[in-house]
Short mmCIF file of C-alpha atoms in Angstrom, two decimals:
data_model
loop_
_atom_site.label_atom_id
_atom_site.label_comp_id
_atom_site.label_asym_id
_atom_site.label_seq_id
_atom_site.Cartn_x
_atom_site.Cartn_y
_atom_site.Cartn_z
CA UNK A 22 -14.16 6.83 -52.94
CA UNK A 23 -17.72 7.90 -53.38
CA UNK A 24 -16.86 11.56 -53.20
CA UNK A 25 -14.63 11.10 -56.21
CA UNK A 26 -17.14 8.99 -58.01
CA UNK A 27 -19.69 11.76 -57.92
CA UNK A 28 -17.63 14.88 -57.34
CA UNK A 29 -15.55 14.21 -60.46
CA UNK A 30 -18.47 13.91 -62.88
CA UNK A 31 -20.26 16.77 -61.07
CA UNK A 32 -17.27 19.05 -61.41
CA UNK A 33 -16.41 17.71 -64.86
CA UNK A 34 -19.79 18.32 -66.40
CA UNK A 35 -20.05 21.78 -64.86
CA UNK A 36 -16.58 22.62 -66.07
CA UNK A 37 -17.45 21.46 -69.58
CA UNK A 38 -20.52 23.71 -69.72
CA UNK A 39 -19.30 26.70 -67.70
CA UNK A 40 -15.62 26.58 -68.78
CA UNK A 41 -14.29 29.09 -66.26
CA UNK A 42 -12.66 27.13 -63.37
CA UNK A 43 -13.58 29.58 -60.60
CA UNK A 44 -17.20 29.82 -61.70
CA UNK A 45 -17.30 26.05 -62.13
CA UNK A 46 -16.29 25.49 -58.56
CA UNK A 47 -18.91 27.97 -57.39
CA UNK A 48 -21.59 26.08 -59.27
CA UNK A 49 -20.25 22.74 -57.99
CA UNK A 50 -20.49 24.06 -54.42
CA UNK A 51 -24.09 25.11 -55.04
CA UNK A 52 -24.82 21.61 -56.31
CA UNK A 53 -23.18 19.83 -53.36
CA UNK A 54 -25.09 22.06 -51.00
CA UNK A 55 -28.37 21.45 -52.78
CA UNK A 56 -27.73 17.70 -52.60
CA UNK A 57 -26.98 18.01 -48.92
CA UNK A 58 -30.04 20.14 -48.20
CA UNK A 59 -32.52 18.07 -50.12
CA UNK A 60 -31.14 14.57 -49.61
CA UNK A 61 -34.15 13.63 -47.52
CA UNK A 62 -36.41 14.55 -50.41
CA UNK A 63 -34.60 12.44 -52.93
CA UNK A 64 -37.11 10.12 -54.51
CA UNK A 65 -35.47 6.89 -55.66
CA UNK A 66 -38.44 6.16 -57.91
CA UNK A 67 -37.41 9.05 -60.08
CA UNK A 68 -34.19 7.38 -61.13
CA UNK A 69 -30.82 6.61 -59.65
CA UNK A 70 -29.09 8.83 -57.19
CA UNK A 71 -26.22 9.55 -59.54
CA UNK A 72 -28.72 10.66 -62.15
CA UNK A 73 -30.41 12.84 -59.59
CA UNK A 74 -27.17 14.53 -58.56
CA UNK A 75 -25.88 14.93 -62.10
CA UNK A 76 -29.18 16.36 -63.31
CA UNK A 77 -28.93 19.02 -60.62
CA UNK A 78 -25.32 19.67 -61.62
CA UNK A 79 -26.10 20.00 -65.32
CA UNK A 80 -29.10 22.25 -64.73
CA UNK A 81 -27.16 24.54 -62.42
CA UNK A 82 -24.39 24.77 -64.98
CA UNK A 83 -26.93 25.60 -67.69
CA UNK A 84 -28.57 28.23 -65.46
CA UNK A 85 -25.18 29.82 -65.02
CA UNK A 86 -24.30 30.04 -68.71
CA UNK A 87 -27.78 31.07 -69.75
CA UNK A 88 -27.98 33.92 -67.26
CA UNK A 89 -27.77 37.35 -68.81
CA UNK A 90 -24.44 38.08 -67.16
CA UNK A 91 -22.81 35.24 -69.05
CA UNK A 92 -24.25 36.23 -72.41
CA UNK A 93 -21.22 38.18 -73.52
CA UNK A 94 -18.74 35.50 -72.58
CA UNK A 95 -20.83 32.96 -74.44
CA UNK A 96 -20.76 34.91 -77.69
CA UNK A 97 -17.03 34.66 -77.44
CA UNK A 98 -17.12 30.96 -76.75
CA UNK A 99 -19.19 30.02 -79.79
CA UNK A 100 -16.18 30.69 -81.94
CA UNK A 101 -13.94 28.39 -79.96
CA UNK A 102 -16.31 25.49 -79.47
CA UNK A 103 -14.18 22.54 -80.49
CA UNK A 104 -15.32 19.67 -82.66
CA UNK A 105 -17.81 17.63 -80.68
CA UNK A 106 -15.66 14.53 -81.14
CA UNK A 107 -12.75 16.29 -79.47
CA UNK A 108 -15.04 17.40 -76.67
CA UNK A 109 -15.12 13.87 -75.44
CA UNK A 110 -11.65 12.86 -76.55
CA UNK A 111 -9.95 15.74 -74.79
CA UNK A 112 -11.24 14.56 -71.44
CA UNK A 113 -8.62 14.36 -68.79
CA UNK A 114 -8.47 10.72 -67.89
CA UNK A 115 -9.20 7.70 -69.99
CA UNK A 116 -11.62 5.31 -68.39
CA UNK A 117 -13.87 2.50 -69.34
CA UNK A 118 -16.98 4.67 -69.15
CA UNK A 119 -15.43 7.35 -71.23
CA UNK A 120 -14.36 4.85 -73.86
CA UNK A 121 -17.79 3.34 -73.85
CA UNK A 122 -19.57 6.67 -74.18
CA UNK A 123 -17.15 7.67 -76.88
CA UNK A 124 -17.64 4.46 -78.76
CA UNK A 125 -21.41 4.91 -78.59
CA UNK A 126 -21.13 8.54 -79.69
CA UNK A 127 -19.02 7.29 -82.56
CA UNK A 128 -21.90 5.10 -83.67
CA UNK A 129 -24.18 8.08 -84.25
CA UNK A 130 -24.61 10.10 -87.40
CA UNK A 131 -22.63 13.30 -87.44
CA UNK A 132 -25.67 15.50 -86.96
CA UNK A 133 -26.92 13.36 -84.07
CA UNK A 134 -23.53 13.47 -82.38
CA UNK A 135 -23.04 17.17 -82.89
CA UNK A 136 -26.50 18.09 -81.72
CA UNK A 137 -26.16 16.01 -78.56
CA UNK A 138 -22.73 17.31 -77.63
CA UNK A 139 -23.64 20.91 -78.42
CA UNK A 140 -26.79 20.65 -76.32
CA UNK A 141 -25.33 18.77 -73.39
CA UNK A 142 -21.72 19.95 -73.14
CA UNK A 143 -22.26 23.27 -74.87
CA UNK A 144 -25.39 24.09 -72.90
CA UNK A 145 -27.28 25.27 -75.98
CA UNK A 146 -31.02 24.98 -76.38
CA UNK A 147 -32.32 22.88 -79.26
CA UNK A 148 -33.24 26.09 -81.09
CA UNK A 149 -29.67 27.35 -80.78
CA UNK A 150 -28.33 23.97 -81.84
CA UNK A 151 -30.60 24.06 -84.89
CA UNK A 152 -29.24 27.49 -85.79
CA UNK A 153 -25.64 26.43 -85.21
CA UNK A 154 -25.99 23.37 -87.40
CA UNK A 155 -28.25 25.01 -89.96
CA UNK A 156 -31.08 22.49 -89.72
CA UNK A 157 -34.79 22.94 -89.06
CA UNK A 158 -36.28 22.79 -85.58
CA UNK A 159 -38.28 19.69 -86.36
CA UNK A 160 -35.13 18.00 -87.64
CA UNK A 161 -33.08 18.87 -84.59
CA UNK A 162 -35.69 17.59 -82.13
CA UNK A 163 -35.78 14.30 -84.01
CA UNK A 164 -31.98 14.04 -84.37
CA UNK A 165 -31.47 14.60 -80.65
CA UNK A 166 -34.10 12.07 -79.67
CA UNK A 167 -33.02 9.44 -82.18
CA UNK A 168 -29.39 9.93 -81.22
CA UNK A 169 -30.12 9.54 -77.52
CA UNK A 170 -32.19 6.44 -78.12
CA UNK A 171 -29.28 4.95 -80.03
CA UNK A 172 -26.93 5.95 -77.21
CA UNK A 173 -29.28 4.40 -74.69
CA UNK A 174 -29.35 1.10 -76.53
CA UNK A 175 -25.61 1.17 -77.09
CA UNK A 176 -24.89 1.86 -73.40
CA UNK A 177 -27.33 -0.80 -72.28
CA UNK A 178 -29.36 1.54 -70.11
CA UNK A 179 -32.50 -0.31 -69.16
CA UNK B 18 -45.70 5.78 -86.98
CA UNK B 19 -47.80 6.22 -83.89
CA UNK B 20 -51.20 7.74 -84.61
CA UNK B 21 -51.48 10.29 -81.87
CA UNK B 22 -52.67 13.80 -81.51
CA UNK B 23 -50.16 15.75 -83.66
CA UNK B 24 -49.68 18.25 -80.87
CA UNK B 25 -48.79 15.41 -78.53
CA UNK B 26 -46.47 13.89 -81.05
CA UNK B 27 -44.72 17.20 -81.37
CA UNK B 28 -44.30 17.33 -77.60
CA UNK B 29 -43.28 13.71 -77.42
CA UNK B 30 -40.25 14.08 -79.63
CA UNK B 31 -38.97 16.67 -77.15
CA UNK B 32 -38.03 13.88 -74.71
CA UNK B 33 -34.49 14.06 -76.09
CA UNK B 34 -34.08 17.79 -75.71
CA UNK B 35 -35.66 17.56 -72.27
CA UNK B 36 -33.18 14.88 -71.17
CA UNK B 37 -30.33 17.17 -72.23
CA UNK B 38 -31.86 20.21 -70.48
CA UNK B 39 -32.04 21.82 -73.91
CA UNK B 40 -35.64 23.01 -73.86
CA UNK B 41 -36.05 26.65 -74.68
CA UNK B 42 -37.16 28.22 -71.41
CA UNK B 43 -39.00 27.67 -68.16
CA UNK B 44 -42.43 27.81 -69.77
CA UNK B 45 -41.56 25.11 -72.28
CA UNK B 46 -40.05 23.04 -69.44
CA UNK B 47 -43.27 23.36 -67.50
CA UNK B 48 -45.41 22.47 -70.47
CA UNK B 49 -43.31 19.42 -71.10
CA UNK B 50 -43.27 18.37 -67.44
CA UNK B 51 -47.10 18.55 -67.49
CA UNK B 52 -47.09 16.38 -70.57
CA UNK B 53 -44.87 13.81 -68.82
CA UNK B 54 -47.34 13.54 -65.98
CA UNK B 55 -50.08 12.62 -68.44
CA UNK B 56 -48.03 10.35 -70.68
CA UNK B 57 -46.50 7.38 -68.91
CA UNK B 58 -44.64 6.15 -71.99
CA UNK B 59 -43.06 9.57 -72.48
CA UNK B 60 -42.02 9.71 -68.82
CA UNK B 61 -40.41 6.28 -69.09
CA UNK B 62 -38.58 7.29 -72.25
CA UNK B 63 -37.43 10.55 -70.67
CA UNK B 64 -36.02 8.63 -67.69
CA UNK B 65 -34.07 6.30 -69.95
CA UNK B 66 -32.68 9.16 -72.00
CA UNK B 67 -31.81 11.04 -68.83
CA UNK B 68 -29.51 8.17 -67.94
CA UNK B 69 -27.68 8.77 -71.19
CA UNK B 70 -27.09 12.31 -69.92
CA UNK B 71 -25.68 10.78 -66.75
CA UNK B 72 -23.33 8.72 -68.90
CA UNK B 73 -22.26 11.88 -70.72
CA UNK B 74 -21.55 13.51 -67.35
CA UNK B 75 -19.45 10.54 -66.22
CA UNK B 76 -17.55 10.73 -69.49
CA UNK B 77 -16.65 14.33 -68.66
CA UNK B 78 -15.41 13.51 -65.14
CA UNK B 79 -12.60 15.71 -64.05
CA UNK B 80 -10.60 16.19 -60.86
CA UNK B 81 -12.19 18.97 -58.78
CA UNK B 82 -9.87 21.67 -57.46
CA UNK B 83 -8.13 20.79 -54.19
CA UNK B 84 -10.08 21.89 -51.15
CA UNK B 85 -13.48 21.76 -52.82
CA UNK B 86 -14.65 19.04 -50.49
CA UNK B 87 -13.47 20.91 -47.41
CA UNK B 88 -15.23 24.07 -48.57
CA UNK B 89 -18.38 22.08 -49.29
CA UNK B 90 -18.19 20.54 -45.84
CA UNK B 91 -17.92 23.96 -44.24
CA UNK B 92 -20.97 25.16 -46.16
CA UNK B 93 -22.89 22.04 -45.21
CA UNK B 94 -22.09 22.57 -41.55
CA UNK B 95 -23.76 25.95 -41.74
CA UNK B 96 -26.77 24.79 -43.71
CA UNK B 97 -29.83 23.16 -42.27
CA UNK B 98 -31.14 20.17 -44.15
CA UNK B 99 -34.69 20.25 -45.38
CA UNK B 100 -37.02 17.90 -43.55
CA UNK B 101 -38.44 15.06 -45.61
CA UNK B 102 -41.50 16.00 -47.59
CA UNK B 103 -43.18 12.66 -47.10
CA UNK B 104 -46.13 11.21 -45.31
CA UNK B 105 -45.32 9.20 -42.21
CA UNK B 106 -46.18 5.93 -43.91
CA UNK B 107 -44.09 6.72 -46.93
CA UNK B 108 -41.20 7.88 -44.80
CA UNK B 109 -41.20 4.70 -42.80
CA UNK B 110 -41.24 2.60 -45.94
CA UNK B 111 -38.63 4.72 -47.60
CA UNK B 112 -36.22 4.66 -44.74
CA UNK B 113 -36.27 0.91 -44.87
CA UNK B 114 -36.32 0.72 -48.61
CA UNK B 115 -33.72 3.29 -49.60
CA UNK B 116 -30.55 1.59 -48.54
CA UNK B 117 -31.52 -1.58 -50.39
CA UNK B 118 -32.50 0.12 -53.59
CA UNK B 119 -30.08 -0.15 -56.45
CA UNK B 120 -28.48 3.14 -57.09
CA UNK B 121 -28.95 3.07 -60.75
CA UNK B 122 -31.15 1.25 -63.10
CA UNK B 123 -28.68 1.05 -65.93
CA UNK B 124 -26.43 -1.99 -65.56
CA UNK B 125 -23.55 -0.14 -67.15
CA UNK B 126 -23.46 2.29 -64.24
CA UNK B 127 -23.81 -0.19 -61.45
CA UNK B 128 -20.19 -1.14 -61.44
CA UNK B 129 -19.24 2.48 -61.33
CA UNK B 130 -20.90 3.59 -58.18
CA UNK B 131 -20.31 0.66 -55.95
CA UNK B 132 -20.38 1.95 -52.43
CA UNK B 133 -23.70 3.57 -51.93
CA UNK B 134 -26.95 3.70 -50.14
CA UNK B 135 -29.25 5.93 -52.07
CA UNK B 136 -29.89 8.56 -49.48
CA UNK B 137 -26.39 8.47 -48.06
CA UNK B 138 -25.31 10.57 -50.99
CA UNK B 139 -25.54 13.67 -48.89
CA UNK B 140 -22.90 12.24 -46.63
CA UNK B 141 -21.13 10.49 -49.45
CA UNK B 142 -20.81 13.52 -51.64
CA UNK B 143 -20.26 16.14 -49.02
CA UNK B 144 -18.20 14.20 -46.52
CA UNK B 145 -16.66 11.67 -48.83
CA UNK B 146 -17.36 8.43 -47.05
CA UNK B 147 -16.72 4.94 -48.24
CA UNK B 148 -12.99 4.72 -48.47
CA UNK B 149 -12.73 0.99 -48.62
CA UNK B 150 -10.64 -1.43 -50.57
CA UNK B 151 -11.60 -4.97 -49.73
CA UNK B 152 -14.94 -6.67 -50.18
CA UNK B 153 -15.35 -6.95 -46.42
CA UNK B 154 -14.63 -3.28 -45.90
CA UNK B 155 -17.04 -2.57 -48.70
CA UNK B 156 -19.82 -4.48 -46.97
CA UNK B 157 -19.07 -2.80 -43.67
CA UNK B 158 -19.07 0.55 -45.36
CA UNK B 159 -22.38 -0.27 -46.96
CA UNK B 160 -24.16 -1.07 -43.72
CA UNK B 161 -22.54 1.93 -42.06
CA UNK B 162 -23.79 4.10 -44.87
CA UNK B 163 -27.29 2.71 -44.47
CA UNK B 164 -27.13 3.68 -40.78
CA UNK B 165 -25.74 7.10 -41.66
CA UNK B 166 -28.45 7.53 -44.26
CA UNK B 167 -31.11 6.83 -41.64
CA UNK B 168 -29.69 9.50 -39.33
CA UNK B 169 -29.49 12.05 -42.14
CA UNK B 170 -33.04 11.29 -43.18
CA UNK B 171 -34.41 11.46 -39.62
CA UNK B 172 -37.08 14.15 -39.24
CA UNK B 173 -35.42 15.63 -36.16
CA UNK B 174 -31.85 15.66 -37.48
CA UNK B 175 -29.63 18.46 -36.12
CA UNK B 176 -26.02 19.41 -36.70
CA UNK B 177 -23.74 20.59 -33.89
CA UNK B 178 -20.17 21.61 -34.36
CA UNK B 179 -17.32 22.95 -32.24
CA UNK B 180 -13.56 23.49 -32.23
CA UNK B 181 -11.22 21.14 -30.38
CA UNK B 182 -8.44 22.25 -28.05
CA UNK B 183 -5.89 20.69 -30.44
CA UNK B 184 -7.22 22.64 -33.41
CA UNK B 185 -9.70 21.55 -36.06
CA UNK B 186 -13.39 20.98 -35.66
CA UNK B 187 -15.77 18.24 -34.71
CA UNK B 188 -19.18 17.99 -36.30
CA UNK B 189 -21.98 15.73 -35.14
CA UNK B 190 -25.21 15.09 -37.01
CA UNK B 191 -27.65 13.94 -34.37
CA UNK B 192 -31.08 12.36 -34.27
CA UNK B 193 -32.45 12.26 -30.73
CA UNK B 194 -35.41 10.21 -31.92
CA UNK B 195 -33.20 7.45 -33.32
CA UNK B 196 -30.71 7.95 -30.46
CA UNK B 197 -27.99 7.92 -33.08
CA UNK B 198 -25.35 10.29 -34.34
CA UNK B 199 -22.78 10.65 -37.08
CA UNK B 200 -19.46 12.23 -36.16
CA UNK B 201 -16.95 13.75 -38.50
CA UNK B 202 -13.85 15.86 -37.85
CA UNK B 203 -11.68 18.15 -39.89
CA UNK B 204 -8.21 19.49 -39.22
CA UNK B 205 -7.40 17.43 -36.13
CA UNK B 206 -3.65 16.87 -35.74
CA UNK B 207 -2.32 13.47 -36.79
CA UNK B 208 -1.46 11.44 -33.70
CA UNK B 209 1.81 9.64 -33.11
CA UNK B 210 1.56 5.91 -33.70
CA UNK B 211 0.03 4.05 -30.81
CA UNK B 212 -2.45 6.82 -30.05
CA UNK B 213 -6.03 7.15 -31.22
CA UNK B 214 -8.94 9.54 -30.89
CA UNK B 215 -11.75 7.96 -28.87
CA UNK B 216 -15.35 9.15 -28.81
CA UNK B 217 -17.39 9.25 -25.62
CA UNK B 218 -21.00 9.84 -24.79
CA UNK B 219 -21.06 11.63 -21.47
CA UNK B 220 -24.28 11.75 -19.46
CA UNK B 221 -25.44 14.65 -17.31
CA UNK B 222 -24.36 12.96 -14.06
CA UNK B 223 -20.66 12.22 -14.59
CA UNK B 224 -20.35 10.56 -11.19
CA UNK B 225 -22.63 7.68 -12.14
CA UNK B 226 -20.78 4.53 -13.19
CA UNK B 227 -22.52 4.32 -16.57
CA UNK B 228 -22.34 8.03 -17.26
CA UNK B 229 -19.34 7.86 -19.58
CA UNK B 230 -19.71 5.36 -22.43
CA UNK B 231 -17.23 4.76 -25.19
CA UNK B 232 -18.75 5.43 -28.60
CA UNK B 233 -15.82 3.95 -30.49
CA UNK B 234 -12.61 5.10 -32.15
CA UNK B 235 -12.41 7.78 -34.80
CA UNK B 236 -11.25 6.40 -38.14
CA UNK B 237 -7.95 7.72 -39.46
CA UNK B 238 -8.24 10.98 -41.36
CA UNK B 239 -7.69 11.41 -45.09
CA UNK B 240 -6.37 14.84 -46.03
CA UNK B 241 -7.44 16.16 -42.65
CA UNK B 242 -10.97 14.77 -42.73
CA UNK B 243 -12.27 11.71 -40.96
CA UNK B 244 -14.96 9.68 -42.68
CA UNK B 245 -18.32 10.04 -40.95
CA UNK B 246 -18.47 7.72 -38.00
CA UNK B 247 -21.76 6.25 -36.87
CA UNK B 248 -22.53 5.85 -33.17
CA UNK B 249 -25.66 4.78 -31.33
CA UNK B 250 -26.97 4.61 -27.77
CA UNK B 251 -27.47 8.32 -27.36
CA UNK B 252 -29.32 9.36 -24.20
CA UNK B 253 -31.00 12.68 -23.63
CA UNK B 254 -28.60 15.14 -21.99
CA UNK B 255 -25.50 13.43 -23.38
CA UNK B 256 -22.46 15.36 -24.48
CA UNK B 257 -20.05 14.15 -27.10
CA UNK B 258 -16.43 14.07 -25.94
CA UNK B 259 -13.20 13.12 -27.69
CA UNK B 260 -10.01 12.09 -25.88
CA UNK B 261 -6.60 10.88 -27.00
CA UNK B 262 -6.11 7.28 -25.88
CA UNK B 263 -3.68 4.40 -26.42
CA UNK B 264 -4.23 2.28 -29.53
CA UNK B 265 -7.30 0.10 -29.16
CA UNK B 266 -8.98 2.63 -26.91
CA UNK B 267 -9.62 2.78 -23.18
CA UNK B 268 -12.52 1.63 -20.97
CA UNK B 269 -12.83 5.08 -19.44
CA UNK B 270 -11.19 8.33 -20.58
CA UNK B 271 -7.60 8.68 -19.36
CA UNK B 272 -7.01 12.21 -20.66
CA UNK B 273 -8.90 15.50 -20.68
CA UNK B 274 -11.40 15.73 -23.54
CA UNK B 275 -10.22 17.91 -26.41
CA UNK B 276 -13.81 18.76 -27.19
CA UNK B 277 -17.10 18.50 -25.33
CA UNK B 278 -20.15 19.11 -27.48
CA UNK B 279 -23.64 19.31 -26.01
CA UNK B 280 -25.77 17.21 -28.30
#
């Protein structure tokens, strides 16, 4: 079912960033509604529809955790951020895509992998990631980009 | 190493952080988005890396809480869709082009999202269409979704909704210009075997022989929701009616409509 195909990654990615189930559903609802409202303005030239929807989902999730109200909860979360490798491994249901993404993540250097998972699943900015990993800003920008390029080639994204 | 303006180079390596939504703040986002408009190579790279983000999202897929779809549907019913932001020429081209466009550029994702027409995502995501198992059903679903997509993208699209006398609600998304509509229901009681819900378009002069036209049978519901059903042949002044009929449907309604929606 299409709903599952998109609703599951939409909810999953929001849940990963936001953590709290009730807040995650709220954000997911906002996303579904935004997709519904602006479907006629979707521009296929800008990339695939799944990418469009999931970009909205990730950005809304980020907005939520970066808002001032969430600041306190976040401080708390830093301590319990699991190993990036577990982030992916802990996922609820094994699937081909998950295995593939995991395999490709496994092919990165540790810093590349950590910076990507902290930024994407953790919702941290590259500056925060640099601070968390204790590397320079210039290094983190490069690690993230190089890591994603390797991921892209590994996944076979055109 | 590329010999470019060092400032540009510095911006360029932000494609990764941009694709992960990890830029610092709105002003940096804006600065980078401006840069992308000037630098075609950077924009292409950013698009490719953004698809890696999509892969990361798929890898995090998780079952949404029960009822999320129903709540989303309720919200959608109360929310007007934005009209397309396109020129007439572009719109015309797009409406034809969208359903044919591949959903995703990355081959690894294509197998994942099989049943789609690009703009049907509104219906697909919010209503959950495309419950099909066989190849034939898949193809039927695809062309139905293309038709549904066209209705949703129509400039004059409206949503009407009303309760039925058996409980539950009927929602119709209507384009008078296309003379087409998409019908969906929630919470209608399950019928005993041998009975079906039949849709009717009912003209303003019910006495006329052609006034009541069958618009087809409602598909069976999944967890209380029917998949959006596409119907055409709408005439100005029509109402949408639903009756309970014997399996296979009737030529004319044999029972009192459980709902009559002015559309």
